[in-house]
Amino acid sequence: MGTPIIISVKRRAMDCEFELVLRGTDRQYLLDAGEEAFEELARLEEQMSVFIPTSEISDINANASNRPVRVDARLFDLLLMAKRVSAETSGAFDISVGPLARRWTAGDEDFSVPTSEEIRQLTSKVGMRHVRLDERDYTVEFDRPGVMLDLGAIGKGYAVRQMASLLRDRGIDAGLVSGGASTVYAIGHPPDDDAWTVGIRNPVEREKRLTTVKLGDQALSTSGGHERFAELDGIRYSHVIDPRTGRPADNLLIAGAVTPDPAESDALSTAFLALGVEETRRFCSTHANVGAVLVPRPAPGAELEIIRIGT
Ligand code: ADP
Ligand code: MG
């Protein structure tokens, strides 16, 4: 048995920086396991990115309005899960929100607020009811033209899940796997505590920490309208859309979700941003292993309020 060591390695993917913090005794072994995890990450990005024309998601988006498109079994499982989370959150989480999301974040100089009529038309292409997932042959089919899938709110968490599971298979029993500021998953616990302590960044004073959460074999994901947005006349339009209204979710500054599954926490943090405080409370009261950290948008000049539910 060597002396315990901790290594940290980073890799850019999915438009953010992934980091692995791994505890063990053999430095080279940890580095090799980390490299394998990053190779898995690269494979997942090639499969799931809407920005890569050869990805399976791009294949679905190009063809599923014309015919059933067969997809990899693990990707199919992820789509099934996304559909379930959509149903459980009354449609607040919806991977088919693309037509609306693109319109609201086409945030260059030309950005204009869409009219109600435009929103109504875009909304007719949004909703998991337009997406048929056939479990017999792993195919995806859309019931009309213009439907598209975008895993932007679940893909990083899914990658974190797959990387953590690979690292566990390599015998790593303590560490952190994170995908940017979006999702962090804690494997086991650090040497001197029964859980890892991770921070949530203050959305207003970005260098400061807002609060911390303790994680043991659990993930924390955070979503915030402040991460990416379009701006017009001093108003910021969040990149998270409430598919139920067709408009940006703007009641909360940040929503955090804690669950054992990083893909689920990623999806739920996005859902909570749209659901707001009361609906998130209701969701958590019926989902025993889900916790939330919510920060409502403060009145001008008021202090930030942090609402913790089961965390
Ligand atoms: P981050 O990328 O910062 O982790 P999220 O996990 O909240 O943020 O994902 C936001 C992305 O998900 C958006 O950029 C958009 O592509 C997509 N999206 C926006 N609104 C929704 C929604 N209601 N449900 C699912 N995906 C959404
Ligand atoms: Mg998310």
Coordinates of C-alpha atoms and ligand atoms in Angstrom, one line a residue:
M1 CA 0.0 0.0 0.0
G2 CA 1.4 3.3 -1.1
T3 CA 0.7 6.7 0.5
P4 CA -2.7 8.1 -0.4
I5 CA -2.5 10.7 -3.1
I6 CA -5.1 12.9 -5.0
I7 CA -4.7 13.9 -8.6
S8 CA -6.6 16.5 -10.6
V9 CA -6.9 16.4 -14.4
K10 CA -8.9 18.6 -16.8
R11 CA -10.3 18.4 -20.3
R12 CA -12.4 20.7 -22.4
A13 CA -15.5 19.1 -23.9
M14 CA -19.2 20.0 -24.5
D15 CA -18.3 23.7 -24.4
C16 CA -17.0 23.6 -20.8
E17 CA -14.2 22.2 -18.7
F18 CA -14.5 18.8 -17.2
E19 CA -12.4 17.9 -14.1
L20 CA -11.6 14.7 -12.3
V21 CA -10.3 14.7 -8.8
L22 CA -9.2 11.1 -8.0
R23 CA -7.9 9.6 -4.8
G24 CA -5.7 6.5 -4.8
T25 CA -2.2 5.4 -4.2
D26 CA -0.7 4.9 -7.7
R27 CA -0.3 8.1 -9.6
Q28 CA 0.1 6.5 -13.0
Y29 CA -2.9 4.3 -12.5
L30 CA -5.1 7.3 -11.6
L31 CA -3.8 9.2 -14.6
D32 CA -4.6 6.2 -17.0
A33 CA -8.1 5.8 -15.5
G34 CA -8.6 9.6 -16.0
E35 CA -7.5 9.4 -19.6
E36 CA -9.9 6.5 -20.2
A37 CA -12.7 8.5 -18.7
F38 CA -11.9 11.5 -21.0
E39 CA -11.9 9.2 -24.0
E40 CA -15.4 8.1 -23.0
L41 CA -16.4 11.8 -22.7
A42 CA -15.1 12.5 -26.3
R43 CA -17.2 9.5 -27.6
L44 CA -20.3 10.8 -25.9
E45 CA -19.8 14.3 -27.3
E46 CA -19.5 12.8 -30.8
Q47 CA -22.7 10.9 -30.2
M48 CA -24.8 13.6 -28.5
S49 CA -23.8 17.0 -29.8
V50 CA -26.2 19.0 -32.0
F51 CA -23.2 20.9 -33.3
I52 CA -21.5 17.8 -34.8
P53 CA -23.3 16.9 -38.1
T54 CA -22.3 13.2 -37.9
S55 CA -23.6 12.7 -34.3
E56 CA -26.6 10.4 -33.7
I57 CA -28.6 13.4 -32.4
S58 CA -28.0 15.2 -35.7
D59 CA -29.1 12.1 -37.6
I60 CA -32.3 12.0 -35.5
N61 CA -32.9 15.7 -36.1
A62 CA -32.3 15.4 -39.8
N63 CA -34.4 12.3 -40.4
A64 CA -36.8 11.4 -37.7
S65 CA -39.6 13.5 -39.2
N66 CA -39.5 11.2 -42.3
R67 CA -38.8 7.8 -40.9
P68 CA -37.9 6.0 -37.7
V69 CA -34.2 6.4 -36.8
R70 CA -32.4 3.6 -35.0
V71 CA -30.1 4.7 -32.2
D72 CA -27.5 3.2 -29.9
A73 CA -29.1 1.4 -26.9
R74 CA -27.6 3.6 -24.2
L75 CA -28.6 6.8 -26.0
F76 CA -32.1 5.3 -26.4
D77 CA -32.2 4.7 -22.6
L78 CA -31.2 8.3 -22.0
L79 CA -34.0 9.5 -24.3
L80 CA -36.5 7.3 -22.4
M81 CA -35.3 8.8 -19.2
A82 CA -35.5 12.4 -20.6
K83 CA -39.1 11.6 -21.6
R84 CA -39.9 10.3 -18.1
V85 CA -38.4 13.4 -16.4
S86 CA -40.4 15.5 -18.8
A87 CA -43.6 13.8 -17.7
E88 CA -42.7 14.0 -14.0
T89 CA -42.0 17.7 -14.2
S90 CA -45.2 18.5 -16.1
G91 CA -43.2 19.4 -19.1
A92 CA -40.8 21.9 -17.4
F93 CA -37.9 19.8 -18.6
D94 CA -38.2 19.0 -22.3
I95 CA -35.4 18.0 -24.6
S96 CA -37.6 19.0 -27.6
V97 CA -37.6 22.7 -26.5
G98 CA -35.0 23.5 -29.3
P99 CA -37.3 25.5 -31.6
L100 CA -38.1 27.9 -28.7
A101 CA -34.7 27.9 -27.1
R102 CA -32.9 28.8 -30.4
R103 CA -35.3 31.7 -31.0
W104 CA -34.8 33.1 -27.5
T105 CA -31.0 32.7 -27.5
A106 CA -30.2 33.8 -31.1
G107 CA -28.7 36.5 -28.9
D108 CA -26.7 38.6 -31.3
E109 CA -27.3 42.2 -32.4
D110 CA -30.4 41.1 -34.3
F111 CA -32.2 39.7 -31.2
S112 CA -35.8 40.8 -30.8
V113 CA -38.4 39.5 -28.4
P114 CA -40.7 37.0 -30.3
T115 CA -44.3 37.9 -30.7
S116 CA -47.0 35.8 -29.0
E117 CA -48.0 34.5 -32.5
E118 CA -44.4 33.5 -33.2
I119 CA -44.2 31.7 -29.8
R120 CA -47.5 29.9 -30.5
Q121 CA -46.1 28.6 -33.8
L122 CA -42.8 27.5 -32.3
T123 CA -44.6 25.8 -29.4
S124 CA -46.5 23.6 -31.9
K125 CA -43.1 21.9 -32.6
V126 CA -42.3 21.4 -29.0
G127 CA -43.3 18.6 -26.7
M128 CA -42.3 15.0 -26.0
R129 CA -45.7 13.9 -27.3
H130 CA -44.3 14.6 -30.8
V131 CA -41.4 12.2 -30.1
R132 CA -42.1 8.4 -30.5
L133 CA -39.6 6.1 -28.8
D134 CA -40.1 2.5 -29.9
E135 CA -38.6 0.2 -27.3
R136 CA -38.8 -2.8 -29.5
D137 CA -36.2 -1.6 -32.0
Y138 CA -34.7 1.5 -30.4
T139 CA -36.0 3.9 -32.9
V140 CA -37.0 7.5 -32.6
E141 CA -39.6 9.1 -34.8
F142 CA -41.2 12.6 -34.9
D143 CA -44.9 13.1 -35.7
R144 CA -44.2 16.3 -37.7
P145 CA -41.5 18.4 -39.4
G146 CA -39.5 20.9 -37.4
V147 CA -39.2 18.8 -34.2
M148 CA -35.7 18.6 -32.8
L149 CA -33.9 17.1 -29.8
D150 CA -31.2 19.0 -27.8
L151 CA -29.5 17.3 -24.9
G152 CA -28.0 20.6 -23.7
A153 CA -29.7 20.3 -20.3
I154 CA -28.8 16.6 -19.6
G155 CA -25.8 15.7 -21.7
K156 CA -23.1 17.0 -19.4
G157 CA -24.7 15.2 -16.4
Y158 CA -25.0 12.0 -18.5
A159 CA -21.3 12.2 -19.4
V160 CA -20.5 12.7 -15.7
R161 CA -22.5 9.6 -14.9
Q162 CA -20.8 7.4 -17.5
M163 CA -17.3 8.7 -16.5
A164 CA -18.0 8.1 -12.8
S165 CA -19.2 4.6 -13.5
L166 CA -16.1 3.8 -15.6
L167 CA -13.8 5.1 -12.8
R168 CA -15.6 3.0 -10.2
D169 CA -15.1 -0.1 -12.5
R170 CA -11.4 0.8 -12.3
G171 CA -11.5 0.5 -8.6
I172 CA -11.5 4.2 -7.8
D173 CA -13.6 4.7 -4.7
A174 CA -13.1 8.3 -3.8
G175 CA -13.1 11.4 -6.0
L176 CA -15.1 14.1 -7.8
V177 CA -16.2 14.2 -11.5
S178 CA -17.4 17.5 -12.7
G179 CA -18.7 19.0 -16.0
G180 CA -18.1 22.7 -15.8
A181 CA -20.3 24.6 -13.4
S182 CA -23.2 22.3 -14.4
T183 CA -22.8 19.0 -12.6
V184 CA -20.5 17.5 -10.0
Y185 CA -20.7 13.9 -8.8
A186 CA -19.0 12.7 -5.6
I187 CA -17.6 9.2 -5.5
G188 CA -17.4 7.9 -2.0
H189 CA -16.0 10.4 0.6
P190 CA -12.8 12.2 1.3
P191 CA -10.3 10.8 3.8
D192 CA -11.2 13.1 6.6
D193 CA -15.0 13.4 6.3
D194 CA -18.1 11.3 5.6
A195 CA -19.0 13.4 2.5
W196 CA -17.5 15.7 -0.1
T197 CA -18.3 19.4 0.4
V198 CA -18.9 21.3 -2.9
G199 CA -19.7 24.9 -3.4
I200 CA -22.3 26.8 -5.4
R201 CA -21.1 30.0 -6.9
N202 CA -22.7 33.3 -6.0
P203 CA -24.7 34.3 -9.2
V204 CA -24.2 38.0 -8.5
E205 CA -20.7 38.2 -7.1
R206 CA -19.2 35.5 -9.2
E207 CA -15.9 35.0 -7.3
K208 CA -17.8 34.3 -4.1
R209 CA -19.3 31.2 -2.8
L210 CA -23.0 31.3 -2.2
T211 CA -23.3 28.1 -0.1
T212 CA -22.1 24.5 0.1
V213 CA -23.7 21.1 -0.2
K214 CA -22.5 17.8 1.1
L215 CA -22.4 14.9 -1.3
G216 CA -21.7 11.2 -0.9
D217 CA -22.3 9.1 -4.0
Q218 CA -24.6 11.9 -5.1
A219 CA -24.6 14.6 -7.7
L220 CA -25.3 18.3 -7.6
S221 CA -26.3 20.2 -10.7
T222 CA -27.0 23.9 -11.0
S223 CA -28.7 25.8 -13.7
G224 CA -28.9 29.6 -13.9
G225 CA -30.3 32.1 -16.3
H226 CA -27.1 34.0 -15.7
E227 CA -24.8 31.4 -17.4
R228 CA -25.9 32.3 -20.9
F229 CA -28.5 34.8 -22.1
A230 CA -29.6 37.2 -24.8
E231 CA -29.7 40.8 -23.7
L232 CA -31.9 43.6 -25.1
D233 CA -32.5 47.0 -23.6
G234 CA -30.9 45.9 -20.3
I235 CA -33.2 42.9 -20.0
R236 CA -31.6 39.5 -19.9
Y237 CA -33.4 36.5 -21.4
S238 CA -32.4 33.2 -19.8
H239 CA -31.3 30.3 -22.0
V240 CA -33.6 28.0 -20.0
I241 CA -37.1 28.1 -21.5
D242 CA -40.3 27.2 -19.7
P243 CA -41.8 25.1 -22.5
R244 CA -45.2 25.5 -20.8
T245 CA -45.2 29.3 -21.5
G246 CA -42.8 29.4 -24.4
R247 CA -40.8 32.0 -22.5
P248 CA -37.5 32.2 -20.6
A249 CA -37.7 30.9 -17.0
D250 CA -37.0 34.0 -14.9
N251 CA -38.4 33.4 -11.4
L252 CA -35.2 31.9 -10.0
L253 CA -31.6 33.1 -10.3
I254 CA -30.3 29.6 -9.7
A255 CA -31.7 26.2 -9.2
G256 CA -29.7 23.3 -7.8
A257 CA -30.7 19.7 -7.7
V258 CA -29.2 16.8 -5.7
T259 CA -29.8 13.2 -6.6
P260 CA -27.8 10.0 -6.8
D261 CA -27.9 10.1 -10.6
P262 CA -25.9 13.0 -12.3
A263 CA -28.0 12.8 -15.5
E264 CA -31.1 13.2 -13.5
S265 CA -29.8 16.0 -11.4
D266 CA -28.7 17.8 -14.5
A267 CA -32.2 17.5 -16.0
L268 CA -33.9 18.4 -12.7
S269 CA -31.8 21.6 -12.1
T270 CA -33.1 22.8 -15.5
A271 CA -36.6 21.8 -14.6
F272 CA -36.5 23.5 -11.2
L273 CA -35.5 26.7 -12.8
A274 CA -38.7 26.7 -14.8
L275 CA -40.9 25.2 -12.0
G276 CA -40.1 27.8 -9.3
V277 CA -40.2 27.4 -5.6
E278 CA -43.6 25.9 -4.9
E279 CA -43.7 23.4 -7.7
T280 CA -40.2 22.3 -6.9
R281 CA -41.2 21.8 -3.2
R282 CA -44.1 19.6 -4.4
F283 CA -41.8 17.6 -6.7
C284 CA -39.3 17.0 -3.9
S285 CA -42.0 15.9 -1.5
T286 CA -42.9 13.0 -3.8
H287 CA -39.3 12.1 -4.8
A288 CA -37.5 11.0 -1.6
N289 CA -33.9 11.1 -2.9
V290 CA -34.1 14.5 -4.6
G291 CA -33.0 17.7 -2.9
A292 CA -33.0 21.3 -4.1
V293 CA -31.2 24.6 -3.5
L294 CA -33.1 27.5 -5.0
V295 CA -32.3 31.2 -5.2
P296 CA -35.3 33.4 -6.1
R297 CA -34.7 36.5 -8.2
P298 CA -34.4 39.2 -5.5
A299 CA -36.3 42.5 -5.4
P300 CA -34.0 45.4 -6.4
G301 CA -31.5 46.0 -3.6
A302 CA -32.6 43.0 -1.6
E303 CA -30.3 40.3 -0.3
L304 CA -30.2 36.9 -1.9
E305 CA -32.4 34.3 -0.2
I306 CA -31.3 30.6 -0.3
I307 CA -34.1 28.0 -0.1
R308 CA -32.9 24.5 0.7
I309 CA -35.2 21.5 0.3
G310 CA -34.0 18.2 1.7
T311 CA -30.3 19.1 1.4
Ligands
ADP1 P1 -26.0 24.4 -18.3 O1 -25.7 24.2 -19.7 O2 -25.5 25.7 -17.8 O3 -25.7 23.3 -17.4 P2 -28.7 23.6 -18.2 O4 -28.4 22.2 -17.7 O5 -29.8 24.3 -17.5 O6 -27.5 24.6 -18.2 O7 -29.1 23.5 -19.8 C1 -29.5 24.6 -20.5 C2 -29.7 24.2 -22.0 O8 -30.7 23.2 -22.2 C3 -30.0 25.3 -22.9 O9 -28.9 26.0 -23.4 C4 -30.9 24.7 -23.9 O10 -30.2 24.1 -25.0 C5 -31.6 23.6 -23.2 N1 -32.9 23.9 -22.6 C6 -33.4 25.2 -22.4 N2 -34.6 25.1 -21.7 C7 -34.8 23.7 -21.5 C8 -35.9 23.0 -20.9 N3 -37.0 23.6 -20.3 N4 -35.8 21.6 -20.9 C9 -34.7 21.0 -21.4 N5 -33.7 21.7 -22.0 C10 -33.7 23.0 -22.1
MG2 MG -29.4 20.8 -16.8

